[in-house]
mmCIF file of C-alpha atoms and ligand atoms in Angstrom:
data_model
loop_
_atom_site.group_PDB
_atom_site.id
_atom_site.type_symbol
_atom_site.label_atom_id
_atom_site.label_comp_id
_atom_site.label_asym_id
_atom_site.label_seq_id
_atom_site.Cartn_x
_atom_site.Cartn_y
_atom_site.Cartn_z
ATOM 1 C CA MET A 21 17.127 -5.488 -11.412
ATOM 2 C CA SER A 22 17.772 -7.132 -8.047
ATOM 3 C CA GLU A 23 15.544 -9.673 -6.304
ATOM 4 C CA ALA A 24 14.199 -6.966 -3.975
ATOM 5 C CA ALA A 25 10.446 -7.179 -3.386
ATOM 6 C CA LEU A 26 10.194 -3.666 -4.786
ATOM 7 C CA GLU A 27 12.842 -1.600 -6.471
ATOM 8 C CA LEU A 28 12.658 1.945 -7.755
ATOM 9 C CA GLU A 29 15.615 3.321 -9.647
ATOM 10 C CA GLY A 30 16.059 6.933 -10.703
ATOM 11 C CA ILE A 31 12.349 7.694 -10.783
ATOM 12 C CA GLU A 32 11.419 11.072 -12.231
ATOM 13 C CA LYS A 33 7.957 12.564 -12.392
ATOM 14 C CA THR A 34 6.853 16.045 -13.393
ATOM 15 C CA TYR A 35 3.250 17.200 -13.598
ATOM 16 C CA ASN A 36 2.280 19.713 -16.295
ATOM 17 C CA ALA A 37 5.716 19.533 -17.899
ATOM 18 C CA GLY A 38 6.636 22.584 -19.955
ATOM 19 C CA ARG A 39 3.678 24.620 -18.704
ATOM 20 C CA GLU A 40 3.838 27.480 -16.253
ATOM 21 C CA ASN A 41 2.277 25.329 -13.525
ATOM 22 C CA GLU A 42 4.927 22.627 -13.936
ATOM 23 C CA VAL A 43 5.655 20.690 -10.711
ATOM 24 C CA GLN A 44 8.784 18.578 -10.658
ATOM 25 C CA VAL A 45 7.904 16.058 -7.939
ATOM 26 C CA LEU A 46 10.355 13.155 -8.180
ATOM 27 C CA ARG A 47 13.939 13.798 -9.306
ATOM 28 C CA GLY A 48 15.753 10.511 -9.286
ATOM 29 C CA ALA A 49 14.016 8.658 -6.441
ATOM 30 C CA THR A 50 15.694 5.317 -5.731
ATOM 31 C CA LEU A 51 14.843 2.686 -3.126
ATOM 32 C CA ALA A 52 14.741 -1.069 -2.613
ATOM 33 C CA LEU A 53 12.435 -2.908 -0.216
ATOM 34 C CA GLU A 54 13.578 -6.224 1.203
ATOM 35 C CA ARG A 55 11.251 -9.054 2.090
ATOM 36 C CA GLY A 56 10.129 -9.155 5.696
ATOM 37 C CA GLN A 57 10.770 -5.485 6.405
ATOM 38 C CA VAL A 58 8.520 -2.549 7.161
ATOM 39 C CA THR A 59 9.896 0.732 5.843
ATOM 40 C CA ALA A 60 8.590 4.154 6.801
ATOM 41 C CA LEU A 61 8.434 6.901 4.206
ATOM 42 C CA VAL A 62 8.288 10.249 5.930
ATOM 43 C CA ALA A 63 7.846 13.516 4.088
ATOM 44 C CA PRO A 64 6.007 16.800 4.468
ATOM 45 C CA SER A 65 2.682 17.261 2.715
ATOM 46 C CA GLY A 66 3.136 17.790 -1.006
ATOM 47 C CA ALA A 67 6.607 16.215 -1.134
ATOM 48 C CA GLY A 68 5.416 13.466 -3.459
ATOM 49 C CA LYS A 69 4.606 10.443 -1.272
ATOM 50 C CA SER A 70 1.377 9.612 -3.064
ATOM 51 C CA THR A 71 3.058 10.067 -6.430
ATOM 52 C CA LEU A 72 5.824 7.682 -5.397
ATOM 53 C CA LEU A 73 3.361 5.110 -3.995
ATOM 54 C CA HIS A 74 1.269 5.237 -7.168
ATOM 55 C CA ILE A 75 4.324 4.650 -9.343
ATOM 56 C CA ALA A 76 5.575 1.866 -7.060
ATOM 57 C CA GLY A 77 2.144 0.194 -7.209
ATOM 58 C CA LEU A 78 1.969 0.409 -11.019
ATOM 59 C CA LEU A 79 -0.988 2.790 -10.912
ATOM 60 C CA ASP A 80 1.020 5.513 -12.610
ATOM 61 C CA VAL A 81 4.084 5.550 -14.870
ATOM 62 C CA PRO A 82 7.217 7.611 -14.265
ATOM 63 C CA ASP A 83 8.695 9.948 -16.887
ATOM 64 C CA ALA A 84 12.032 8.203 -16.400
ATOM 65 C CA GLY A 85 13.522 5.484 -14.207
ATOM 66 C CA ARG A 86 12.784 1.824 -13.550
ATOM 67 C CA VAL A 87 10.290 -0.063 -11.408
ATOM 68 C CA GLY A 88 10.930 -3.676 -10.425
ATOM 69 C CA ILE A 89 8.608 -5.979 -8.493
ATOM 70 C CA GLY A 90 9.915 -9.306 -7.233
ATOM 71 C CA GLY A 91 12.898 -9.008 -9.568
ATOM 72 C CA ARG A 92 10.725 -8.408 -12.615
ATOM 73 C CA ASP A 93 11.422 -5.186 -14.496
ATOM 74 C CA MET A 94 8.035 -3.543 -15.103
ATOM 75 C CA THR A 95 9.402 -0.522 -16.945
ATOM 76 C CA GLY A 96 8.253 -1.425 -20.434
ATOM 77 C CA ALA A 97 5.298 -3.614 -19.434
ATOM 78 C CA GLY A 98 1.928 -3.055 -21.093
ATOM 79 C CA ASP A 99 -1.325 -2.320 -19.279
ATOM 80 C CA ARG A 100 -2.450 -5.939 -19.021
ATOM 81 C CA GLU A 101 0.817 -7.104 -17.534
ATOM 82 C CA ARG A 102 0.899 -4.170 -15.101
ATOM 83 C CA THR A 103 -2.660 -4.918 -13.975
ATOM 84 C CA ARG A 104 -1.884 -8.590 -13.524
ATOM 85 C CA VAL A 105 1.220 -7.948 -11.412
ATOM 86 C CA ARG A 106 -0.541 -5.228 -9.426
ATOM 87 C CA ARG A 107 -3.459 -7.512 -8.554
ATOM 88 C CA ARG A 108 -1.275 -10.428 -7.608
ATOM 89 C CA ASP A 109 1.754 -8.804 -5.986
ATOM 90 C CA VAL A 110 0.716 -5.425 -4.597
ATOM 91 C CA GLY A 111 -1.647 -4.512 -1.762
ATOM 92 C CA PHE A 112 -2.741 -0.910 -1.167
ATOM 93 C CA VAL A 113 -4.121 0.830 1.872
ATOM 94 C CA TYR A 114 -5.257 4.369 1.167
ATOM 95 C CA GLN A 115 -6.056 7.109 3.624
ATOM 96 C CA PHE A 116 -9.628 6.905 2.401
ATOM 97 C CA HIS A 117 -10.405 3.260 2.234
ATOM 98 C CA HIS A 118 -12.577 2.815 -0.886
ATOM 99 C CA LEU A 119 -14.405 -0.247 0.439
ATOM 100 C CA LEU A 120 -17.312 -1.379 -1.728
ATOM 101 C CA PRO A 121 -20.405 0.014 0.020
ATOM 102 C CA GLU A 122 -22.864 -2.688 -1.052
ATOM 103 C CA PHE A 123 -20.799 -5.569 0.357
ATOM 104 C CA SER A 124 -20.151 -6.653 3.934
ATOM 105 C CA ALA A 125 -16.733 -6.360 5.575
ATOM 106 C CA LEU A 126 -16.216 -10.099 5.073
ATOM 107 C CA GLU A 127 -17.184 -9.892 1.393
ATOM 108 C CA ASN A 128 -14.887 -6.920 0.842
ATOM 109 C CA VAL A 129 -11.971 -9.069 2.027
ATOM 110 C CA MET A 130 -13.162 -12.120 0.087
ATOM 111 C CA LEU A 131 -13.693 -10.417 -3.287
ATOM 112 C CA PRO A 132 -10.061 -9.925 -4.324
ATOM 113 C CA GLN A 133 -9.419 -13.570 -3.483
ATOM 114 C CA LEU A 134 -12.377 -14.792 -5.535
ATOM 115 C CA ALA A 135 -11.150 -12.637 -8.425
ATOM 116 C CA GLU A 136 -7.872 -14.565 -8.265
ATOM 117 C CA GLY A 137 -9.736 -17.876 -8.408
ATOM 118 C CA ARG A 138 -9.494 -18.960 -4.774
ATOM 119 C CA PRO A 139 -12.334 -21.295 -3.704
ATOM 120 C CA LYS A 140 -15.074 -19.555 -1.718
ATOM 121 C CA ALA A 141 -14.630 -21.519 1.519
ATOM 122 C CA GLU A 142 -10.890 -20.806 1.563
ATOM 123 C CA ALA A 143 -11.427 -17.137 0.784
ATOM 124 C CA GLU A 144 -13.947 -16.864 3.597
ATOM 125 C CA ALA A 145 -11.689 -18.578 6.125
ATOM 126 C CA ARG A 146 -8.757 -16.316 5.235
ATOM 127 C CA ALA A 147 -10.964 -13.217 5.381
ATOM 128 C CA GLN A 148 -12.199 -14.223 8.829
ATOM 129 C CA ASP A 149 -8.643 -14.813 10.087
ATOM 130 C CA LEU A 150 -7.496 -11.451 8.787
ATOM 131 C CA LEU A 151 -10.452 -9.611 10.307
ATOM 132 C CA ALA A 152 -9.820 -11.333 13.632
ATOM 133 C CA SER A 153 -6.142 -10.345 13.574
ATOM 134 C CA VAL A 154 -7.089 -6.653 13.632
ATOM 135 C CA GLY A 155 -9.999 -7.024 16.042
ATOM 136 C CA VAL A 156 -13.030 -6.679 13.777
ATOM 137 C CA ALA A 157 -14.181 -10.321 13.522
ATOM 138 C CA ASP A 158 -17.481 -9.416 15.158
ATOM 139 C CA ARG A 159 -18.154 -6.789 12.473
ATOM 140 C CA ALA A 160 -17.734 -9.199 9.548
ATOM 141 C CA GLU A 161 -21.371 -9.010 8.426
ATOM 142 C CA HIS A 162 -21.610 -5.214 8.584
ATOM 143 C CA ARG A 163 -21.519 -3.066 5.496
ATOM 144 C CA PRO A 164 -18.946 -0.239 5.482
ATOM 145 C CA ALA A 165 -21.577 2.412 6.320
ATOM 146 C CA ALA A 166 -22.337 0.551 9.551
ATOM 147 C CA LEU A 167 -18.677 0.547 10.630
ATOM 148 C CA SER A 168 -16.711 3.312 12.336
ATOM 149 C CA GLY A 169 -13.940 5.015 10.358
ATOM 150 C CA GLY A 170 -11.297 3.052 12.220
ATOM 151 C CA GLU A 171 -13.111 -0.234 11.631
ATOM 152 C CA GLN A 172 -13.386 0.554 7.932
ATOM 153 C CA GLN A 173 -9.683 1.282 7.856
ATOM 154 C CA ARG A 174 -8.919 -2.081 9.453
ATOM 155 C CA VAL A 175 -11.124 -3.892 6.934
ATOM 156 C CA ALA A 176 -9.309 -2.059 4.113
ATOM 157 C CA PHE A 177 -6.043 -3.258 5.580
ATOM 158 C CA CYS A 178 -7.305 -6.873 5.564
ATOM 159 C CA ARG A 179 -8.468 -6.469 1.985
ATOM 160 C CA ALA A 180 -5.028 -5.234 0.930
ATOM 161 C CA LEU A 181 -3.466 -8.340 2.441
ATOM 162 C CA ALA A 182 -6.112 -10.778 1.214
ATOM 163 C CA ASN A 183 -4.109 -12.151 -1.705
ATOM 164 C CA ALA A 184 -0.851 -12.338 0.274
ATOM 165 C CA PRO A 185 0.914 -9.702 -1.870
ATOM 166 C CA ARG A 186 4.697 -9.376 -2.036
ATOM 167 C CA VAL A 187 4.473 -5.653 -1.430
ATOM 168 C CA LEU A 188 2.152 -3.594 0.757
ATOM 169 C CA LEU A 189 1.942 0.133 0.011
ATOM 170 C CA ALA A 190 0.128 2.261 2.537
ATOM 171 C CA ASP A 191 -0.647 5.963 2.734
ATOM 172 C CA GLU A 192 -1.202 7.078 6.351
ATOM 173 C CA PRO A 193 -2.858 3.749 7.170
ATOM 174 C CA THR A 194 -3.437 4.520 10.830
ATOM 175 C CA GLY A 195 -4.260 8.198 10.329
ATOM 176 C CA ASN A 196 -7.814 7.985 11.617
ATOM 177 C CA LEU A 197 -7.323 5.344 14.309
ATOM 178 C CA ASP A 198 -7.098 6.072 18.025
ATOM 179 C CA PRO A 199 -3.687 5.262 19.584
ATOM 180 C CA ALA A 200 -4.698 1.860 21.014
ATOM 181 C CA THR A 201 -6.267 0.673 17.756
ATOM 182 C CA SER A 202 -3.393 2.075 15.745
ATOM 183 C CA ASP A 203 -1.067 0.025 17.949
ATOM 184 C CA ARG A 204 -3.088 -3.091 17.358
ATOM 185 C CA VAL A 205 -3.189 -2.662 13.588
ATOM 186 C CA PHE A 206 0.503 -1.890 13.522
ATOM 187 C CA GLY A 207 1.205 -4.992 15.640
ATOM 188 C CA ALA A 208 -0.849 -7.159 13.267
ATOM 189 C CA LEU A 209 1.058 -5.728 10.321
ATOM 190 C CA MET A 210 4.447 -6.425 11.911
ATOM 191 C CA GLN A 211 3.424 -9.989 12.683
ATOM 192 C CA LEU A 212 2.199 -10.590 9.144
ATOM 193 C CA VAL A 213 5.362 -9.131 7.706
ATOM 194 C CA ARG A 214 7.483 -11.438 9.856
ATOM 195 C CA GLU A 215 5.361 -14.487 9.063
ATOM 196 C CA THR A 216 4.982 -13.977 5.333
ATOM 197 C CA GLY A 217 8.090 -12.103 4.202
ATOM 198 C CA LEU A 218 5.929 -9.263 2.937
ATOM 199 C CA ALA A 219 7.717 -5.984 2.185
ATOM 200 C CA ALA A 220 5.813 -2.908 3.366
ATOM 201 C CA LEU A 221 6.300 0.764 2.527
ATOM 202 C CA ILE A 222 4.282 2.985 4.789
ATOM 203 C CA ALA A 223 3.951 6.710 4.218
ATOM 204 C CA THR A 224 3.237 8.508 7.457
ATOM 205 C CA HIS A 225 3.513 11.872 9.171
ATOM 206 C CA ASN A 226 3.611 10.083 12.532
ATOM 207 C CA LEU A 227 7.272 10.105 13.562
ATOM 208 C CA GLU A 228 6.659 7.951 16.616
ATOM 209 C CA LEU A 229 5.111 5.232 14.457
ATOM 210 C CA ALA A 230 7.872 5.604 11.851
ATOM 211 C CA ALA A 231 10.496 5.068 14.558
ATOM 212 C CA ARG A 232 9.011 1.645 15.333
ATOM 213 C CA MET A 233 9.430 0.431 11.764
ATOM 214 C CA ASP A 234 12.502 -1.478 10.580
ATOM 215 C CA ARG A 235 13.814 1.336 8.424
ATOM 216 C CA GLN A 236 13.071 5.026 7.932
ATOM 217 C CA LEU A 237 13.309 6.847 4.624
ATOM 218 C CA ARG A 238 12.581 10.446 3.785
ATOM 219 C CA LEU A 239 11.563 12.157 0.562
ATOM 220 C CA ASP A 240 13.678 15.232 0.157
ATOM 221 C CA GLU A 241 13.523 17.380 -2.973
ATOM 222 C CA GLY A 242 12.321 14.476 -5.036
ATOM 223 C CA ARG A 243 14.909 11.979 -3.838
ATOM 224 C CA VAL A 244 14.753 9.239 -1.228
ATOM 225 C CA ILE A 245 17.266 9.492 1.601
ATOM 226 C CA ALA A 246 17.765 7.668 4.902
ATOM 227 C CA ALA A 247 15.903 9.510 7.649
HETATM 228 N N1 ATP B 20 -2.308 15.203 -11.183
HETATM 229 C C1 ATP B 20 -1.552 16.223 -10.768
HETATM 230 N N2 ATP B 20 -1.384 17.323 -11.515
HETATM 231 C C2 ATP B 20 -0.614 18.352 -11.116
HETATM 232 N N3 ATP B 20 0.051 18.386 -9.946
HETATM 233 C C3 ATP B 20 -0.075 17.325 -9.142
HETATM 234 C C4 ATP B 20 -0.885 16.184 -9.500
HETATM 235 N N4 ATP B 20 -0.811 15.281 -8.494
HETATM 236 C C5 ATP B 20 -0.010 15.835 -7.565
HETATM 237 N N5 ATP B 20 0.432 17.044 -7.934
HETATM 238 C C6 ATP B 20 1.363 17.925 -7.178
HETATM 239 O O1 ATP B 20 2.554 17.185 -6.941
HETATM 240 C C7 ATP B 20 3.051 17.406 -5.625
HETATM 241 C C8 ATP B 20 3.164 16.078 -4.885
HETATM 242 O O2 ATP B 20 1.858 15.544 -4.661
HETATM 243 P P1 ATP B 20 1.629 14.203 -3.805
HETATM 244 O O3 ATP B 20 0.168 13.971 -3.745
HETATM 245 O O4 ATP B 20 2.475 13.131 -4.360
HETATM 246 O O5 ATP B 20 2.204 14.657 -2.389
HETATM 247 P P2 ATP B 20 2.132 13.948 -0.951
HETATM 248 O O6 ATP B 20 3.515 13.982 -0.417
HETATM 249 O O7 ATP B 20 1.475 12.645 -1.072
HETATM 250 O O8 ATP B 20 1.228 14.952 -0.136
HETATM 251 P P3 ATP B 20 0.202 14.698 1.119
HETATM 252 O O9 ATP B 20 1.042 14.236 2.262
HETATM 253 O O10 ATP B 20 -0.377 16.073 1.313
HETATM 254 O O11 ATP B 20 -0.800 13.693 0.655
HETATM 255 C C9 ATP B 20 2.100 18.392 -4.988
HETATM 256 O O12 ATP B 20 2.669 19.686 -5.113
HETATM 257 C C10 ATP B 20 0.843 18.280 -5.810
HETATM 258 O O13 ATP B 20 0.140 19.494 -5.825
#
């Protein structure tokens, strides 16, 4: 495999194979993400974006094909190795944020860092910087329930970036943000990508947002093509 931050090669995935409700979702999907680039993945609902993001993030395994992260072939890796690489190298932002309800915004961004063994003071400083970069520094002590949907989304974004992953995978990350906030979050992402060499793959229905990314890909009949 190449040194690409993320590489998918000939990925195939079928749900309910051999049954009458069989759905062949991915049919040889191939892509490579370079460091320091934001790539849009545009596709109609049901085309398989979430399936592709889950396979890319080592949350699911393909029926066939290869997955490489940072040049490491993960195809035959066991669960422990997949979990280790996922925690260290991959950040996720989901449409529904899954923040931990009993912890503050700041703690939600600190926790993944503490799990990786970063000292508390360092984790807190990084969490505060990240929250400030997307405009929610003054909400750091609030629990998720006391934040608006857009604020929660921004905290989730900070959490995904907390351990400085190689790869950021996002599913409609600005879907529930108003245009000005969406712009701000997108700007923060672009800056982080430039500064850190992160590779981001962002699934979105928003064509205007996709056009502002470095590269545009489309999922078409289970394959990835240039948009
Ligand atoms: N666990 C599953 N079992 C059976 N079919 C599934 C499963 N997960 C997804 N599918 C089907 O696979 C197809 C692709 O689903 P996926 O969630 O990847 O699409 P998507 O492009 O992310 O859609 P959306 O934009 O609506 O979120 C859909 O037809 C879906 O119904």
